[in-house]
Every structure is written in C-alpha cells, then in structure tokens.
Tab-separated table of C-alpha atoms in Angstrom:
chain	number	residue	atom	x	y	z
A	1	MET	CA	11.163	23.058	-8.836
A	2	ILE	CA	11.500	19.837	-6.910
A	3	GLU	CA	9.300	21.242	-4.168
A	4	ILE	CA	6.564	21.975	-6.672
A	5	ALA	CA	6.833	18.359	-7.845
A	6	PHE	CA	6.713	17.095	-4.281
A	7	PHE	CA	3.695	19.103	-3.263
A	8	SER	CA	1.713	18.348	-6.404
A	9	LEU	CA	2.484	14.631	-6.024
A	10	SER	CA	1.452	14.758	-2.374
A	11	ILE	CA	-1.811	16.522	-3.124
A	12	LEU	CA	-2.539	14.031	-5.902
A	13	ALA	CA	-1.784	11.056	-3.634
A	14	VAL	CA	-4.023	12.322	-0.839
A	15	ILE	CA	-6.885	13.276	-3.181
A	16	PHE	CA	-6.813	9.911	-4.932
A	17	ALA	CA	-6.611	8.057	-1.608
A	18	ILE	CA	-9.680	9.968	-0.390
A	19	LEU	CA	-11.449	9.078	-3.635
A	20	VAL	CA	-10.560	5.399	-3.045
A	21	ILE	CA	-12.404	5.344	0.241
A	22	THR	CA	-15.346	7.472	-0.910
A	23	ALA	CA	-16.054	5.720	-4.214
A	24	LYS	CA	-19.131	3.495	-4.100
A	25	ASN	CA	-18.137	1.347	-7.055
A	26	PRO	CA	-15.227	-1.023	-6.265
A	27	VAL	CA	-13.893	-0.753	-9.825
A	28	HIS	CA	-13.571	3.007	-9.388
A	29	SER	CA	-11.817	2.368	-6.073
A	30	VAL	CA	-9.271	0.136	-7.791
A	31	LEU	CA	-8.603	2.701	-10.521
A	32	PHE	CA	-8.153	5.520	-7.997
A	33	LEU	CA	-5.829	3.264	-6.024
A	34	VAL	CA	-3.719	2.786	-9.165
A	35	MET	CA	-3.443	6.558	-9.471
A	36	THR	CA	-2.438	6.749	-5.797
A	37	PHE	CA	0.298	4.203	-6.457
A	38	PHE	CA	1.615	6.256	-9.361
A	39	SER	CA	1.840	9.294	-7.078
A	40	ILE	CA	3.661	7.227	-4.456
A	41	ALA	CA	6.082	6.040	-7.139
A	42	GLY	CA	6.782	9.713	-7.836
A	43	HIS	CA	7.592	10.155	-4.159
A	44	PHE	CA	10.046	7.265	-4.400
A	45	VAL	CA	11.795	8.981	-7.298
A	46	LEU	CA	12.090	12.132	-5.196
A	47	LEU	CA	13.607	10.005	-2.420
A	48	ASN	CA	16.366	8.711	-4.772
A	49	ALA	CA	14.804	5.244	-4.951
A	50	GLN	CA	14.390	4.890	-8.695
A	51	PHE	CA	14.474	1.102	-8.795
A	52	ILE	CA	11.817	0.822	-6.101
A	53	ALA	CA	9.670	3.337	-7.979
A	54	VAL	CA	9.787	1.218	-11.141
A	55	VAL	CA	9.192	-2.031	-9.264
A	56	HIS	CA	6.348	-0.379	-7.401
A	57	VAL	CA	4.610	0.642	-10.613
A	58	ILE	CA	5.148	-2.771	-12.221
A	59	VAL	CA	4.143	-4.913	-9.250
A	60	TYR	CA	1.414	-2.797	-7.683
A	61	ALA	CA	-0.211	-0.995	-10.585
A	62	GLY	CA	0.571	-3.714	-13.080
A	63	ALA	CA	0.025	-6.964	-11.207
A	64	ILE	CA	-1.788	-6.570	-7.911
A	65	MET	CA	-4.366	-4.074	-9.079
A	66	VAL	CA	-5.087	-6.104	-12.222
A	67	LEU	CA	-5.628	-9.081	-9.912
A	68	PHE	CA	-8.103	-7.019	-7.892
A	69	LEU	CA	-9.888	-5.956	-11.072
A	70	PHE	CA	-10.069	-9.562	-12.263
A	71	VAL	CA	-11.591	-10.729	-8.984
A	72	ILE	CA	-14.127	-7.902	-8.981
A	73	MET	CA	-15.112	-8.711	-12.549
A	74	LEU	CA	-15.286	-12.452	-11.790
A	75	MET	CA	-17.672	-11.821	-8.925
A	76	ASN	CA	-19.690	-9.384	-10.994
A	77	LEU	CA	-19.348	-6.676	-8.377
A	78	ASN	CA	-18.801	-3.866	-10.845
A	79	LYS	CA	-21.823	-1.987	-9.663
A	80	GLU	CA	-22.541	0.173	-6.660
A	81	SER	CA	-22.346	-2.541	-4.054
A	82	GLU	CA	-21.395	-0.608	-0.970
A	83	PRO	CA	-24.473	-0.561	1.255
A	84	ALA	CA	-25.507	2.602	3.034
A	85	LYS	CA	-23.627	2.749	6.288
A	86	PRO	CA	-25.067	3.994	9.551
A	87	LEU	CA	-23.837	7.351	10.740
A	88	TRP	CA	-22.201	5.997	13.885
A	89	LEU	CA	-19.986	3.740	11.805
A	90	LYS	CA	-18.699	6.590	9.639
A	91	LEU	CA	-18.326	8.796	12.692
A	92	SER	CA	-16.358	6.183	14.621
A	93	GLY	CA	-14.136	5.574	11.612
A	94	VAL	CA	-13.444	9.281	11.215
A	95	ILE	CA	-12.762	9.696	14.928
A	96	THR	CA	-10.468	6.671	15.111
A	97	SER	CA	-8.391	7.470	12.048
A	98	GLY	CA	-8.383	11.179	12.906
A	99	LEU	CA	-7.046	10.467	16.378
A	100	LEU	CA	-4.419	8.175	14.867
A	101	LEU	CA	-3.441	10.930	12.437
A	102	LEU	CA	-3.207	13.427	15.281
A	103	VAL	CA	-1.090	11.214	17.514
A	104	LEU	CA	1.301	10.163	14.755
A	105	THR	CA	1.677	13.745	13.539
A	106	ALA	CA	2.524	14.872	17.061
A	107	VAL	CA	5.023	12.024	17.412
A	108	PHE	CA	6.805	12.864	14.179
A	109	ARG	CA	6.753	16.588	14.931
A	110	LYS	CA	8.557	15.981	18.190
A	111	THR	CA	10.969	13.203	17.395
A	112	VAL	CA	12.323	13.650	13.887
A	113	ASP	CA	14.847	16.446	13.713
A	114	LYS	CA	13.726	19.226	11.458
A	115	THR	CA	17.100	19.715	9.847
A	116	ALA	CA	17.036	16.272	8.225
A	117	HIS	CA	16.915	16.541	4.465
A	118	VAL	CA	16.775	14.115	1.612
A	119	LEU	CA	20.360	13.627	0.552
A	120	PRO	CA	21.032	14.811	-2.989
A	121	ASN	CA	22.810	11.617	-4.021
A	122	PRO	CA	20.862	10.327	-7.000
A	123	ASP	CA	22.811	7.079	-7.425
A	124	ILE	CA	21.970	5.173	-4.279
A	125	GLY	CA	18.689	3.782	-5.541
A	126	LEU	CA	19.926	2.397	-8.812
A	127	VAL	CA	19.940	-1.282	-9.715
A	128	LYS	CA	23.681	-1.722	-9.248
A	129	ASN	CA	23.803	-0.602	-5.637
A	130	LEU	CA	20.586	-2.347	-4.694
A	131	GLY	CA	21.686	-5.561	-6.393
A	132	MET	CA	25.054	-5.548	-4.635
A	133	THR	CA	23.344	-5.087	-1.285
A	134	LEU	CA	20.613	-7.603	-2.019
A	135	PHE	CA	22.924	-10.401	-3.060
A	136	ASN	CA	25.574	-9.787	-0.404
A	137	ASP	CA	24.042	-8.606	2.842
A	138	PHE	CA	20.442	-9.634	2.266
A	139	LEU	CA	20.936	-13.027	0.653
A	140	LEU	CA	19.127	-14.999	3.361
A	141	PRO	CA	15.985	-12.792	3.336
A	142	PHE	CA	16.045	-13.003	-0.449
A	143	GLU	CA	16.026	-16.802	-0.388
A	144	LEU	CA	13.384	-16.828	2.331
A	145	SER	CA	11.161	-14.582	0.240
A	146	ALA	CA	11.537	-17.105	-2.586
A	147	VAL	CA	10.249	-19.799	-0.223
A	148	LEU	CA	7.437	-17.438	0.811
A	149	PHE	CA	6.459	-16.949	-2.811
A	150	LEU	CA	6.414	-20.703	-3.388
A	151	THR	CA	4.201	-21.136	-0.322
A	152	ALA	CA	1.849	-18.381	-1.431
A	153	MET	CA	1.630	-19.835	-4.922
A	154	VAL	CA	0.888	-23.329	-3.643
A	155	GLY	CA	-1.670	-21.917	-1.205
A	156	ALA	CA	-3.451	-19.842	-3.822
A	157	VAL	CA	-3.561	-22.753	-6.289
A	158	PHE	CA	-4.787	-25.116	-3.578
A	159	ILE	CA	-7.549	-22.769	-2.439
A	160	GLY	CA	-8.627	-22.233	-6.026
A	161	LYS	CA	-8.528	-25.950	-6.787
A	162	VAL	CA	-10.792	-26.913	-3.887
A	163	LYS	CA	-13.352	-24.520	-5.306
A	164	ALA	CA	-13.156	-26.136	-8.736
A	165	GLY	CA	-13.531	-29.608	-7.253
A	166	ASN	CA	-16.834	-28.829	-5.550
B	1	MET	CA	21.509	20.721	-8.441
B	2	LYS	CA	18.732	19.228	-6.438
B	3	GLU	CA	17.036	21.291	-3.797
B	4	LEU	CA	16.298	19.645	-0.519
B	5	ILE	CA	12.960	18.537	0.813
B	6	PRO	CA	12.669	18.048	4.568
B	7	LEU	CA	12.355	14.415	5.496
B	8	GLN	CA	9.355	15.189	7.659
B	9	HIS	CA	7.132	16.055	4.729
B	10	PHE	CA	7.380	12.492	3.446
B	11	LEU	CA	6.489	11.210	6.892
B	12	TYR	CA	3.404	13.434	6.985
B	13	ILE	CA	2.246	12.099	3.634
B	14	SER	CA	2.697	8.549	4.837
B	15	ILE	CA	0.742	9.301	8.032
B	16	ILE	CA	-2.156	10.679	6.003
B	17	LEU	CA	-2.211	7.628	3.743
B	18	PHE	CA	-2.008	5.329	6.775
B	19	SER	CA	-5.007	7.019	8.404
B	20	LEU	CA	-7.025	6.780	5.204
B	21	GLY	CA	-6.191	3.069	5.013
B	22	VAL	CA	-7.316	2.563	8.612
B	23	TYR	CA	-10.554	4.374	7.801
B	24	ALA	CA	-11.135	2.089	4.808
B	25	ILE	CA	-10.530	-1.020	6.907
B	26	LEU	CA	-12.819	0.166	9.695
B	27	THR	CA	-15.810	1.364	7.713
B	28	LYS	CA	-15.904	-0.470	4.389
B	29	ARG	CA	-18.188	-3.472	4.089
B	30	ASN	CA	-16.821	-4.849	0.827
B	31	THR	CA	-14.036	-7.323	1.560
B	32	ILE	CA	-12.055	-6.317	-1.514
B	33	VAL	CA	-12.077	-2.652	-0.540
B	34	VAL	CA	-10.844	-3.650	2.920
B	35	LEU	CA	-7.917	-5.450	1.255
B	36	MET	CA	-7.252	-2.273	-0.709
B	37	GLY	CA	-7.048	-0.425	2.598
B	38	VAL	CA	-4.390	-2.907	3.669
B	39	GLU	CA	-2.460	-2.158	0.477
B	40	LEU	CA	-2.695	1.564	1.226
B	41	ILE	CA	-1.254	0.979	4.703
B	42	LEU	CA	1.593	-1.130	3.313
B	43	ASN	CA	2.393	1.664	0.879
B	44	SER	CA	2.527	4.294	3.586
B	45	ALA	CA	4.931	2.056	5.495
B	46	ASN	CA	6.987	1.792	2.325
B	47	ILE	CA	7.260	5.576	2.036
B	48	ASN	CA	8.507	5.698	5.625
B	49	LEU	CA	11.072	2.968	5.014
B	50	VAL	CA	12.448	4.577	1.869
B	51	ALA	CA	12.543	7.981	3.556
B	52	PHE	CA	14.508	6.676	6.525
B	53	SER	CA	16.798	4.800	4.170
B	54	GLN	CA	18.455	8.164	3.480
B	55	TYR	CA	20.220	7.846	6.817
B	56	ASP	CA	21.904	4.663	5.658
B	57	PRO	CA	23.364	5.324	2.215
B	58	GLN	CA	25.862	2.454	2.369
B	59	LEU	CA	23.673	-0.484	3.257
B	60	LEU	CA	20.300	0.830	2.054
B	61	GLN	CA	18.432	-1.225	4.638
B	62	GLY	CA	15.263	0.832	4.274
B	63	GLN	CA	15.021	0.336	0.526
B	64	MET	CA	15.760	-3.371	0.940
B	65	LEU	CA	12.943	-3.711	3.459
B	66	ALA	CA	10.655	-1.792	1.100
B	67	ILE	CA	11.388	-4.324	-1.646
B	68	PHE	CA	10.537	-7.174	0.712
B	69	VAL	CA	7.314	-5.379	1.689
B	70	ILE	CA	6.357	-5.239	-1.994
B	71	VAL	CA	7.090	-8.982	-2.294
B	72	LEU	CA	4.967	-9.686	0.769
B	73	ALA	CA	2.121	-7.535	-0.526
B	74	ALA	CA	2.048	-9.474	-3.784
B	75	ALA	CA	1.864	-12.817	-1.963
B	76	GLU	CA	-0.749	-11.491	0.459
B	77	ALA	CA	-2.949	-10.148	-2.334
B	78	ALA	CA	-2.821	-13.446	-4.233
B	79	VAL	CA	-3.781	-15.594	-1.245
B	80	GLY	CA	-6.325	-13.091	0.081
B	81	LEU	CA	-8.105	-12.777	-3.237
B	82	ALA	CA	-8.188	-16.574	-3.609
B	83	ILE	CA	-9.831	-16.806	-0.190
B	84	ILE	CA	-12.318	-14.075	-1.134
B	85	LEU	CA	-13.194	-15.935	-4.346
B	86	ASN	CA	-13.831	-19.076	-2.313
B	87	ILE	CA	-15.974	-17.187	0.195
B	88	TYR	CA	-18.007	-15.695	-2.629
B	89	ASP	CA	-18.481	-19.168	-4.063
B	90	LYS	CA	-19.925	-20.454	-0.781
B	91	PHE	CA	-21.919	-17.478	0.482
B	92	ARG	CA	-22.651	-15.547	-2.736
B	93	THR	CA	-21.683	-12.317	-1.025
B	94	VAL	CA	-18.574	-10.422	0.032
B	95	ASN	CA	-20.353	-8.152	2.496
B	96	LEU	CA	-18.480	-8.436	5.766
B	97	ASP	CA	-21.651	-7.916	7.833
B	98	GLU	CA	-23.269	-10.998	6.339
B	99	LEU	CA	-20.199	-13.220	6.652
B	100	ASP	CA	-20.785	-14.084	10.298
B	101	THR	CA	-20.070	-17.797	10.300
B	102	MET	CA	-16.851	-19.727	9.885
B	103	LYS	CA	-18.621	-22.968	9.065
B	104	GLY	CA	-18.709	-23.730	5.376
C-alpha cells in the first residue's frame, strides 16, 4: 500500500518536474512546479515529517509560487517567451545533467547501505517534537534566521523602492 | 502497520529532481525559470535531509535543517524576484542572453 503511494508520488514528481523544464510558457512552468511541490510534500509525509510537509505546502505552493506568478504577471510574460534554443545548448545541458545523475546514482548505490529503511515511527515529525528541538537545541539558528528574514525584507523593500523613485 | 520503503529510493528521487534543476539552470533563458530551477534543487536537497533525518530520531537535525532551507528559500525568492523586477524595469527584458552588462 505505502509502496504504491511512494511510487505514484515519485512518478508524479518526476513527470511534473520534466514538464516544468519543457513548458514554453512560464506560467505553465510555475503551475507544474506547484504540482511537483505537492508530490514532494507527499514524500515528506511518507518520511514521517508531517509538519515539514504542511509547512512545505504553505510556504512553497502558497507563498513562493504565488510570488513567482505575481512577478510573471507584472512583467506581462504570460506568453510563450522562451526563445528557440540552439541544439548544442540543449545537448550540453542534457549531457551535463545526465552525467551528474549518473555519478550521483553510482555514489548512492555504493555508499548507502541497502538495508536502511524508513523507521515506522510516525510521531517524530509532529509539531511537539520539532518545537522542543527547535526551541532548545536550535535556538541560535532560529534567532539568526529571524535576522536573515529582517535583512531579506529590508533588502527587497529597498530594491523595490529605488525602482519606484526613478 | 507501516511497511518499509528503502531509504535509497528517496535519494534516487532527489537525484533526479536535482539533475532536472541543473538542466533548467543551464539551458533556460528566462531568468524566472532559472530561479525555479534553483527552487527545484533546494527541494531535492530537502528530500535528502529529511530522509537522512531518520538516522537521528532524537535530535531530528535533518528535519531542522530542512525547515531552515525552506526559510532560506523564501528569503532568496523574495530578494531574487525584486532584483528581477528591477532588471526588467531597466532593460525591458528578462532574457539572460541579452542581459550582458552590469552597468545600469
């Protein structure tokens, strides 16, 4: 049962990711990427990371992708804007990423032990455990990420404001 | 009772997504689609982190790092898209082949 879920989610994720990079229209790319993120959230649920799955859907599919859509609509790019690429470019991209795929697959085949399984402990990814860890052992990174967010917010507002001033 | 899925299968999925993200970054000419390739790569890293987090059920370091990756991706997308908006305002294009000057 769970294997059927895993394999269907995997096939969906890979198909939608391929559609992201083959779609000519950037809006279609964004929508396919949202579907890819939903499939990845399903993987997180299978890995006993329920909280991360929910956060992933909210932040990625809900916030980041809507931001992408807004920018595409603001720039009026919602048409087929990808120019025809020369063959050598596609070929070099396929060769490079294919070689990367090959090397990484070989690495993981050799190094990760094949008996490792996902532990059937469904509680470790819940809010309680993650919150206890986050606010005890990871307090400093948490605060630093708050500072990072403030910096990013100030930077984004500043960059946008310069544009409005011109 | 949950059946068990080998950890390696998750790693293979993340490798495939990583390669597709690298392909998008290398070949796409639209800056926004290149940023989407970056998001794809960050997600594949996230799958790896959460998968390896199974080895550490007490401290959950992998899942913690995955949360921080999501935080970072949100900040990166906001700043990157602001920069792209500014570039579009100056050059009226987001085609990476035509953006060959750093002088505004």
